[in-house]
């Protein structure tokens, strides 16, 4: 029942967190058509979403206002996103969108994503805008097989666009189409062609965050013994302390609340089964490895989180199975167990570098473990962990 309660709690937490975390309001401002600015919070989601709409509120408790590209001139987020209302013409289709302004200079660079493709487009005061897209195309190799490759459309037009600096222009032929490669080229072009005009790069590179910390935990291992095809009536239960180390990896540019967590923890289990007067004992040193994907709702210092993952446990050292009647006559108790896991808990942010994490984790699928062909088990675990983490 406890295991089912934890599973239900984790599933509800995961659903609630992800549902509420669809919106990610960041500090920023909007520029009205009157050129007035209003500071507040702006919902930062995918490029596809932010190219179409701006969801804004002046404070955390204010109602959300939704702006379309014709309603305001631009909106800016402190994290390094600047969206400008622009009329675009792609393949003869004219639309007004919020284009992300990557670079502002003699030659400005913008980014736009529709339901099918991503586009970079470039504007010069004296030239017609051009659009460049890295569309997937099909091709056939010498072996007659069909392949998919990247094809930068209008690459030649971009080279011509940059022809005032031939050295810079030729670099376009050697790159793949992404911001990291395009930004230094367009910045270099502006500095060569128009050194007196300021070139502003609005896009900020958000670095991944890696954190580590020690874990102190509790493990409840419930094992159902199967002998000769029959499950023994009473399960064997072990309650143990466990100790470990954990790391977490977050890529804020992809998702502020999504992160990957992994840990390794050690505990010593002792299981008793069979006759109460002369029980059998399983003792093993257990090393558990886990990798999980979490979502954390990060808008407050106390942050709920939930995740799913995979756990692998293995025995090592002096692990054995024996009867209390003849304890010297033991059998090696080697096992390897793997199972999907689900977990839920809380983070508490102490400052920008240090936070506390406490969570419950359980297997949500039981796994068969064989010690030999006549003796197997069905095992489940409940883990409770507490850790102190430091952002490196």
Short mmCIF file of C-alpha atoms in Angstrom, two decimals:
data_model
loop_
_atom_site.label_atom_id
_atom_site.label_comp_id
_atom_site.label_asym_id
_atom_site.label_seq_id
_atom_site.Cartn_x
_atom_site.Cartn_y
_atom_site.Cartn_z
CA UNK A 1 0.00 0.00 0.00
CA UNK A 2 2.83 2.43 0.83
CA UNK A 3 4.46 1.73 -2.49
CA UNK A 4 1.20 2.36 -4.35
CA UNK A 5 0.65 5.59 -2.40
CA UNK A 6 4.11 6.86 -3.38
CA UNK A 7 3.51 5.88 -7.00
CA UNK A 8 0.17 7.72 -7.05
CA UNK A 9 1.67 10.77 -5.34
CA UNK A 10 4.57 10.90 -7.80
CA UNK A 11 2.32 10.53 -10.84
CA UNK A 12 0.00 13.29 -9.63
CA UNK A 13 2.97 15.52 -8.81
CA UNK A 14 4.51 14.95 -12.23
CA UNK A 15 1.22 15.72 -13.96
CA UNK A 16 0.60 18.82 -11.86
CA UNK A 17 4.10 20.22 -12.24
CA UNK A 18 4.26 19.73 -16.01
CA UNK A 19 0.75 21.12 -16.47
CA UNK A 20 1.50 24.24 -14.43
CA UNK A 21 5.00 24.61 -15.83
CA UNK A 22 3.88 25.06 -19.41
CA UNK A 23 4.21 28.78 -18.73
CA UNK A 24 7.67 30.11 -17.86
CA UNK A 25 7.43 33.81 -17.04
CA UNK A 26 10.73 35.69 -17.18
CA UNK A 27 11.57 39.33 -16.44
CA UNK A 28 11.36 41.62 -19.44
CA UNK A 29 9.49 44.49 -21.06
CA UNK A 30 7.16 45.20 -23.96
CA UNK A 31 7.45 48.14 -26.38
CA UNK A 32 4.02 49.49 -27.30
CA UNK A 33 3.15 50.95 -30.70
CA UNK A 34 3.37 54.40 -29.02
CA UNK A 35 7.02 53.57 -28.14
CA UNK A 36 6.16 53.48 -24.43
CA UNK A 37 7.72 50.60 -22.49
CA UNK A 38 6.09 48.51 -19.78
CA UNK A 39 8.17 46.27 -17.52
CA UNK A 40 6.84 42.97 -16.26
CA UNK A 41 6.96 39.22 -16.84
CA UNK A 42 6.88 37.52 -20.26
CA UNK A 43 6.07 33.88 -20.96
CA UNK A 44 9.15 32.28 -22.56
CA UNK A 45 8.40 29.05 -24.41
CA UNK A 46 9.51 27.58 -27.73
CA UNK A 47 10.58 29.75 -30.68
CA UNK A 48 7.50 28.59 -32.58
CA UNK A 49 5.26 29.88 -29.76
CA UNK A 50 7.10 33.14 -29.12
CA UNK A 51 7.20 33.99 -32.83
CA UNK A 52 3.38 34.13 -32.83
CA UNK A 53 2.30 35.60 -29.50
CA UNK A 54 3.50 37.51 -26.43
CA UNK A 55 1.91 36.61 -23.08
CA UNK A 56 2.64 39.38 -20.60
CA UNK A 57 1.74 40.35 -17.04
CA UNK A 58 2.99 43.31 -15.02
CA UNK A 59 3.51 41.29 -11.82
CA UNK A 60 3.14 37.72 -10.58
CA UNK A 61 -0.42 38.38 -9.41
CA UNK A 62 -1.52 40.47 -12.43
CA UNK A 63 -3.80 38.99 -15.12
CA UNK A 64 -2.15 37.72 -18.30
CA UNK A 65 -2.44 39.93 -21.39
CA UNK A 66 -1.94 38.35 -24.80
CA UNK A 67 -0.43 40.43 -27.61
CA UNK A 68 -0.26 39.59 -31.32
CA UNK A 69 2.46 41.02 -33.63
CA UNK A 70 0.20 43.88 -34.76
CA UNK A 71 -0.57 44.90 -31.17
CA UNK A 72 2.93 45.89 -30.02
CA UNK A 73 6.29 46.80 -31.61
CA UNK A 74 8.52 44.39 -29.71
CA UNK A 75 9.21 42.58 -26.47
CA UNK A 76 12.51 41.91 -24.71
CA UNK A 77 13.42 39.30 -22.10
CA UNK A 78 16.32 39.80 -19.70
CA UNK A 79 17.65 36.30 -20.48
CA UNK A 80 18.71 37.48 -23.96
CA UNK A 81 15.65 37.29 -26.19
CA UNK A 82 14.48 40.24 -28.30
CA UNK A 83 11.37 39.78 -30.48
CA UNK A 84 10.37 42.43 -33.04
CA UNK A 85 7.10 42.72 -34.96
CA UNK A 86 8.06 42.15 -38.61
CA UNK A 87 6.28 41.60 -41.90
CA UNK A 88 7.91 38.63 -43.62
CA UNK A 89 7.56 37.18 -47.09
CA UNK A 90 8.55 33.51 -47.30
CA UNK A 91 7.91 31.75 -50.61
CA UNK A 92 5.27 34.34 -51.48
CA UNK A 93 3.39 33.94 -48.19
CA UNK A 94 3.21 37.29 -46.35
CA UNK A 95 2.67 37.29 -42.60
CA UNK A 96 3.30 39.49 -39.56
CA UNK A 97 5.23 37.73 -36.83
CA UNK A 98 7.45 38.32 -33.80
CA UNK A 99 10.86 37.65 -35.34
CA UNK A 100 13.71 37.12 -32.91
CA UNK A 101 16.30 39.85 -33.45
CA UNK A 102 19.66 38.10 -33.09
CA UNK A 103 21.95 40.94 -34.30
CA UNK A 104 21.21 44.61 -34.93
CA UNK A 105 23.67 46.45 -37.18
CA UNK A 106 24.31 47.54 -40.77
CA UNK A 107 23.30 43.97 -41.55
CA UNK A 108 20.70 42.70 -39.08
CA UNK A 109 19.93 39.04 -38.46
CA UNK A 110 16.58 37.58 -37.41
CA UNK A 111 15.23 34.11 -36.62
CA UNK A 112 11.76 32.71 -37.25
CA UNK A 113 10.30 29.22 -36.93
CA UNK A 114 7.04 28.01 -38.43
CA UNK A 115 5.38 24.61 -38.13
CA UNK A 116 7.74 23.04 -40.67
CA UNK A 117 11.08 24.86 -40.88
CA UNK A 118 13.42 27.31 -39.20
CA UNK A 119 14.49 30.47 -41.06
CA UNK A 120 17.21 33.03 -40.60
CA UNK A 121 16.65 36.23 -42.50
CA UNK A 122 18.94 39.17 -43.05
CA UNK A 123 18.17 42.83 -43.63
CA UNK A 124 20.44 45.54 -44.97
CA UNK A 125 19.24 49.14 -45.27
CA UNK A 126 20.08 49.16 -48.98
CA UNK A 127 19.12 45.61 -49.96
CA UNK A 128 16.05 43.42 -50.12
CA UNK A 129 15.79 40.95 -47.19
CA UNK A 130 16.83 37.37 -47.88
CA UNK A 131 15.66 34.21 -46.13
CA UNK A 132 17.87 31.19 -45.44
CA UNK A 133 16.53 27.84 -44.27
CA UNK A 134 18.17 24.54 -43.48
CA UNK A 135 15.51 22.32 -45.03
CA UNK A 136 15.90 18.56 -45.21
CA UNK A 137 16.14 17.18 -48.74
CA UNK A 138 16.20 13.67 -50.14
CA UNK A 139 19.04 12.44 -52.30
CA UNK A 140 20.20 9.13 -53.78
CA UNK A 141 23.69 7.80 -53.27
CA UNK A 142 25.84 5.80 -55.67
CA UNK A 143 24.48 2.66 -54.06
CA UNK A 144 20.94 3.62 -55.11
CA UNK A 145 19.78 4.13 -51.51
CA UNK A 146 17.74 7.14 -50.42
CA UNK A 147 19.39 9.55 -47.95
CA UNK A 148 18.34 12.68 -46.05
CA UNK A 149 20.76 15.60 -45.94
CA UNK A 150 20.79 19.25 -44.94
CA UNK A 151 20.48 21.77 -47.76
CA UNK A 152 20.93 25.46 -46.97
CA UNK A 153 18.63 27.25 -49.40
CA UNK A 154 19.80 30.62 -50.66
CA UNK A 155 23.34 30.02 -49.43
CA UNK A 156 24.61 31.73 -52.58
CA UNK A 157 22.36 34.73 -51.94
CA UNK A 158 23.84 35.11 -48.47
CA UNK A 159 27.37 34.91 -49.89
CA UNK A 160 26.44 37.68 -52.35
CA UNK A 161 24.84 39.68 -49.53
CA UNK A 162 28.19 39.65 -47.71
CA UNK A 163 30.30 40.27 -50.82
CA UNK A 164 31.56 43.64 -49.56
CA UNK A 165 33.79 41.53 -47.33
CA UNK A 166 34.90 38.61 -49.53
CA UNK A 167 36.85 36.91 -46.77
CA UNK A 168 33.78 36.91 -44.52
CA UNK A 169 31.44 35.85 -47.33
CA UNK A 170 33.45 32.71 -48.16
CA UNK A 171 33.04 31.45 -44.59
CA UNK A 172 29.31 30.93 -45.26
CA UNK A 173 30.15 28.01 -47.59
CA UNK A 174 31.86 26.15 -44.74
CA UNK A 175 29.24 26.31 -41.99
CA UNK A 176 26.10 24.53 -40.87
CA UNK A 177 23.07 26.69 -40.26
CA UNK A 178 22.90 27.52 -36.55
CA UNK A 179 23.22 30.61 -34.39
CA UNK A 180 26.62 29.70 -32.95
CA UNK A 181 28.14 29.63 -36.46
CA UNK A 182 26.22 32.55 -38.00
CA UNK A 183 26.60 35.12 -35.20
CA UNK A 184 30.41 35.55 -35.44
CA UNK A 185 30.20 35.78 -39.26
CA UNK A 186 27.52 38.48 -39.29
CA UNK A 187 29.25 40.33 -36.45
CA UNK A 188 32.56 40.23 -38.35
CA UNK A 189 30.86 41.53 -41.51
CA UNK A 190 29.38 44.51 -39.65
CA UNK A 191 32.73 45.37 -38.08
CA UNK A 192 34.50 45.26 -41.47
CA UNK A 193 31.91 47.05 -43.60
CA UNK A 194 30.65 49.63 -41.12
CA UNK A 195 33.11 49.95 -38.22
CA UNK A 196 31.58 53.24 -37.04
CA UNK A 197 28.10 51.79 -36.54
CA UNK A 198 27.35 49.88 -33.39
CA UNK A 199 26.67 46.16 -33.85
CA UNK A 200 24.58 44.67 -31.04
CA UNK A 201 24.27 40.94 -30.41
CA UNK A 202 21.06 40.39 -28.46
CA UNK A 203 21.21 36.61 -28.22
CA UNK A 204 22.98 35.44 -25.08
CA UNK A 205 24.54 32.01 -24.84
CA UNK A 206 23.04 30.33 -21.78
CA UNK A 207 25.52 27.87 -20.33
CA UNK A 208 24.49 24.45 -19.02
CA UNK A 209 24.53 24.03 -15.24
CA UNK A 210 26.14 21.04 -13.52
CA UNK A 211 25.72 20.41 -9.79
CA UNK A 212 26.90 17.70 -7.41
CA UNK A 213 26.35 16.72 -3.81
CA UNK A 214 26.36 13.90 -1.22
CA UNK A 215 23.25 11.83 -0.51
CA UNK A 216 21.99 10.35 2.75
CA UNK A 217 19.09 7.95 2.36
CA UNK A 218 16.84 5.16 3.59
CA UNK A 219 16.07 2.00 1.63
CA UNK A 220 13.17 -0.38 2.16
CA UNK A 221 13.76 -3.50 0.09
CA UNK A 222 10.79 -5.91 -0.14
CA UNK A 223 11.61 -9.29 -1.66
CA UNK A 224 9.13 -12.05 -2.48
CA UNK A 225 10.92 -15.42 -2.48
CA UNK A 226 10.01 -17.89 -5.23
CA UNK A 227 11.08 -21.50 -4.70
CA UNK A 228 10.20 -24.25 -7.14
CA UNK A 229 7.68 -21.94 -8.80
CA UNK A 230 5.84 -21.00 -5.57
CA UNK A 231 5.92 -17.65 -3.73
CA UNK A 232 6.57 -17.91 -0.02
CA UNK A 233 3.72 -16.44 2.01
CA UNK A 234 5.72 -13.80 3.86
CA UNK A 235 7.96 -11.38 1.95
CA UNK A 236 11.46 -10.65 3.20
CA UNK A 237 11.92 -6.99 4.15
CA UNK A 238 15.12 -5.09 4.75
CA UNK A 239 15.39 -1.54 6.15
CA UNK A 240 18.79 0.04 5.60
CA UNK A 241 20.58 3.35 5.55
CA UNK A 242 22.26 4.22 2.29
CA UNK A 243 24.98 6.65 1.29
CA UNK A 244 25.87 8.04 -2.09
CA UNK A 245 26.71 10.89 -4.41
CA UNK A 246 24.52 12.55 -7.03
CA UNK A 247 24.90 14.92 -9.97
CA UNK A 248 22.44 17.00 -11.95
CA UNK A 249 22.75 18.51 -15.44
CA UNK A 250 20.49 21.31 -16.69
CA UNK A 251 20.41 23.04 -20.09
CA UNK A 252 18.44 26.28 -19.44
CA UNK A 253 18.42 27.16 -23.14
CA UNK A 254 16.27 24.07 -23.80
CA UNK A 255 14.11 24.13 -20.69
CA UNK A 256 14.60 25.98 -17.43
CA UNK A 257 12.94 23.32 -15.29
CA UNK A 258 13.98 20.11 -17.06
CA UNK A 259 17.14 18.38 -15.84
CA UNK A 260 18.90 15.02 -15.86
CA UNK A 261 19.85 13.50 -12.50
CA UNK A 262 22.06 10.53 -11.74
CA UNK A 263 23.33 8.97 -8.55
CA UNK A 264 25.22 6.05 -7.11
CA UNK A 265 24.34 4.83 -3.61
CA UNK A 266 25.53 2.04 -1.32
CA UNK A 267 23.56 0.13 1.33
CA UNK A 268 23.90 -3.16 3.17
CA UNK A 269 20.73 -5.27 3.12
CA UNK A 270 19.83 -8.19 5.38
CA UNK A 271 16.74 -10.20 4.46
CA UNK A 272 15.17 -12.96 6.57
CA UNK A 273 12.71 -15.51 5.15
CA UNK A 274 11.34 -18.98 5.66
CA UNK A 275 10.74 -20.63 9.06
CA UNK A 276 10.51 -18.28 12.04
CA UNK A 277 12.35 -20.72 14.27
CA UNK A 278 15.20 -21.39 11.85
CA UNK A 279 15.01 -18.70 9.15
CA UNK A 280 17.27 -18.32 6.16
CA UNK A 281 19.22 -15.12 5.69
CA UNK A 282 20.32 -13.17 2.62
CA UNK A 283 23.02 -10.59 3.24
CA UNK A 284 24.36 -8.45 0.44
CA UNK A 285 26.22 -5.25 -0.22
CA UNK A 286 24.11 -3.35 -2.71
CA UNK A 287 25.36 -0.70 -5.14
CA UNK A 288 22.59 1.18 -6.89
CA UNK A 289 22.93 3.34 -10.02
CA UNK A 290 20.08 5.55 -11.21
CA UNK A 291 19.53 7.97 -14.09
CA UNK A 292 16.33 10.03 -14.21
CA UNK A 293 14.75 12.94 -16.03
CA UNK A 294 13.05 15.49 -13.74
CA UNK A 295 10.90 18.52 -14.09
CA UNK A 296 11.15 21.15 -11.36
CA UNK A 297 8.79 24.09 -10.92
CA UNK A 298 11.37 26.81 -10.25
CA UNK A 299 9.39 29.98 -9.55
CA UNK A 300 9.83 29.88 -5.76
CA UNK A 301 12.59 28.98 -3.28
CA UNK A 302 10.69 25.81 -2.33
CA UNK A 303 10.34 23.94 -5.63
CA UNK A 304 8.30 20.75 -6.24
CA UNK A 305 9.79 18.20 -8.62
CA UNK A 306 8.94 14.84 -10.15
CA UNK A 307 10.72 12.47 -12.49
CA UNK A 308 11.03 9.07 -14.12
CA UNK A 309 14.15 7.00 -14.67
CA UNK A 310 15.89 3.66 -14.70
CA UNK A 311 17.71 2.02 -11.81
CA UNK A 312 20.33 -0.73 -11.90
CA UNK A 313 21.46 -2.47 -8.69
CA UNK A 314 24.21 -5.02 -8.28
CA UNK A 315 25.80 -6.91 -5.39
CA UNK A 316 29.49 -6.97 -4.61
CA UNK A 317 31.89 -8.14 -1.92
CA UNK A 318 30.79 -10.61 0.78
CA UNK A 319 27.17 -11.08 -0.29
CA UNK A 320 25.78 -14.46 0.76
CA UNK A 321 22.72 -16.61 1.49
CA UNK A 322 22.68 -19.05 4.40
CA UNK A 323 20.47 -20.79 6.98
CA UNK A 324 20.66 -19.91 10.67
CA UNK A 325 20.84 -23.66 11.36
CA UNK A 326 24.17 -23.90 9.50
CA UNK A 327 25.49 -20.36 9.04
CA UNK A 328 28.90 -21.58 7.91
CA UNK A 329 27.34 -23.33 4.93
CA UNK A 330 26.60 -20.25 2.76
CA UNK A 331 25.87 -19.69 -0.93
CA UNK A 332 27.06 -16.56 -2.78
CA UNK A 333 24.13 -14.17 -3.17
CA UNK A 334 24.92 -12.40 -6.41
CA UNK A 335 22.28 -10.50 -8.25
CA UNK A 336 21.71 -7.74 -10.76
CA UNK A 337 18.40 -5.92 -10.77
CA UNK A 338 17.05 -3.25 -13.06
CA UNK A 339 13.72 -1.47 -12.95
CA UNK A 340 12.04 1.75 -14.10
CA UNK A 341 11.55 4.25 -11.26
CA UNK A 342 9.32 7.19 -10.48
CA UNK A 343 10.03 9.86 -7.90
CA UNK A 344 8.73 13.09 -6.39
CA UNK A 345 10.10 15.57 -3.91
CA UNK A 346 11.21 19.11 -3.17
CA UNK A 347 14.15 21.42 -3.74
CA UNK A 348 14.94 24.32 -1.44
CA UNK A 349 17.13 27.04 -2.90
CA UNK A 350 19.49 28.50 -0.27
CA UNK A 351 21.31 30.84 -2.67
CA UNK A 352 22.41 30.91 -6.34
CA UNK A 353 24.97 28.12 -5.85
CA UNK A 354 23.59 25.87 -3.06
CA UNK A 355 20.29 24.03 -2.73
CA UNK A 356 18.80 21.16 -0.74
CA UNK A 357 16.93 18.26 -2.33
CA UNK A 358 14.69 15.70 -0.66
CA UNK A 359 12.67 13.10 -2.52
CA UNK A 360 11.02 9.67 -2.52
CA UNK A 361 11.67 7.10 -5.22
CA UNK A 362 10.10 3.73 -5.95
CA UNK A 363 10.20 1.00 -8.58
CA UNK A 364 6.96 1.03 -10.50
CA UNK A 365 7.62 -2.30 -12.21
CA UNK A 366 8.82 -5.29 -10.20
CA UNK A 367 11.79 -7.18 -11.55
CA UNK A 368 12.66 -10.87 -11.39
CA UNK A 369 16.06 -11.61 -9.89
CA UNK A 370 17.59 -15.09 -10.09
CA UNK A 371 20.16 -16.42 -7.65
CA UNK A 372 20.07 -19.84 -9.27
CA UNK A 373 17.57 -21.73 -11.42
CA UNK A 374 15.66 -23.03 -8.37
CA UNK A 375 15.64 -19.79 -6.40
CA UNK A 376 14.41 -16.48 -7.71
CA UNK A 377 12.87 -13.33 -6.28
CA UNK A 378 10.54 -10.49 -7.16
CA UNK A 379 11.84 -7.30 -5.60
CA UNK A 380 10.68 -3.73 -5.08
CA UNK A 381 12.32 -0.75 -3.40
CA UNK A 382 11.31 2.45 -1.70
CA UNK A 383 14.10 5.00 -1.36
CA UNK A 384 14.10 8.26 0.58
CA UNK A 385 16.99 10.64 -0.10
CA UNK A 386 18.27 13.93 1.23
CA UNK A 387 21.14 15.81 -0.41
CA UNK A 388 23.04 19.09 -0.39
CA UNK A 389 24.00 20.26 -3.90
CA UNK A 390 26.45 22.87 -5.18
CA UNK A 391 26.38 24.37 -8.68
CA UNK A 392 29.86 23.92 -10.14
#
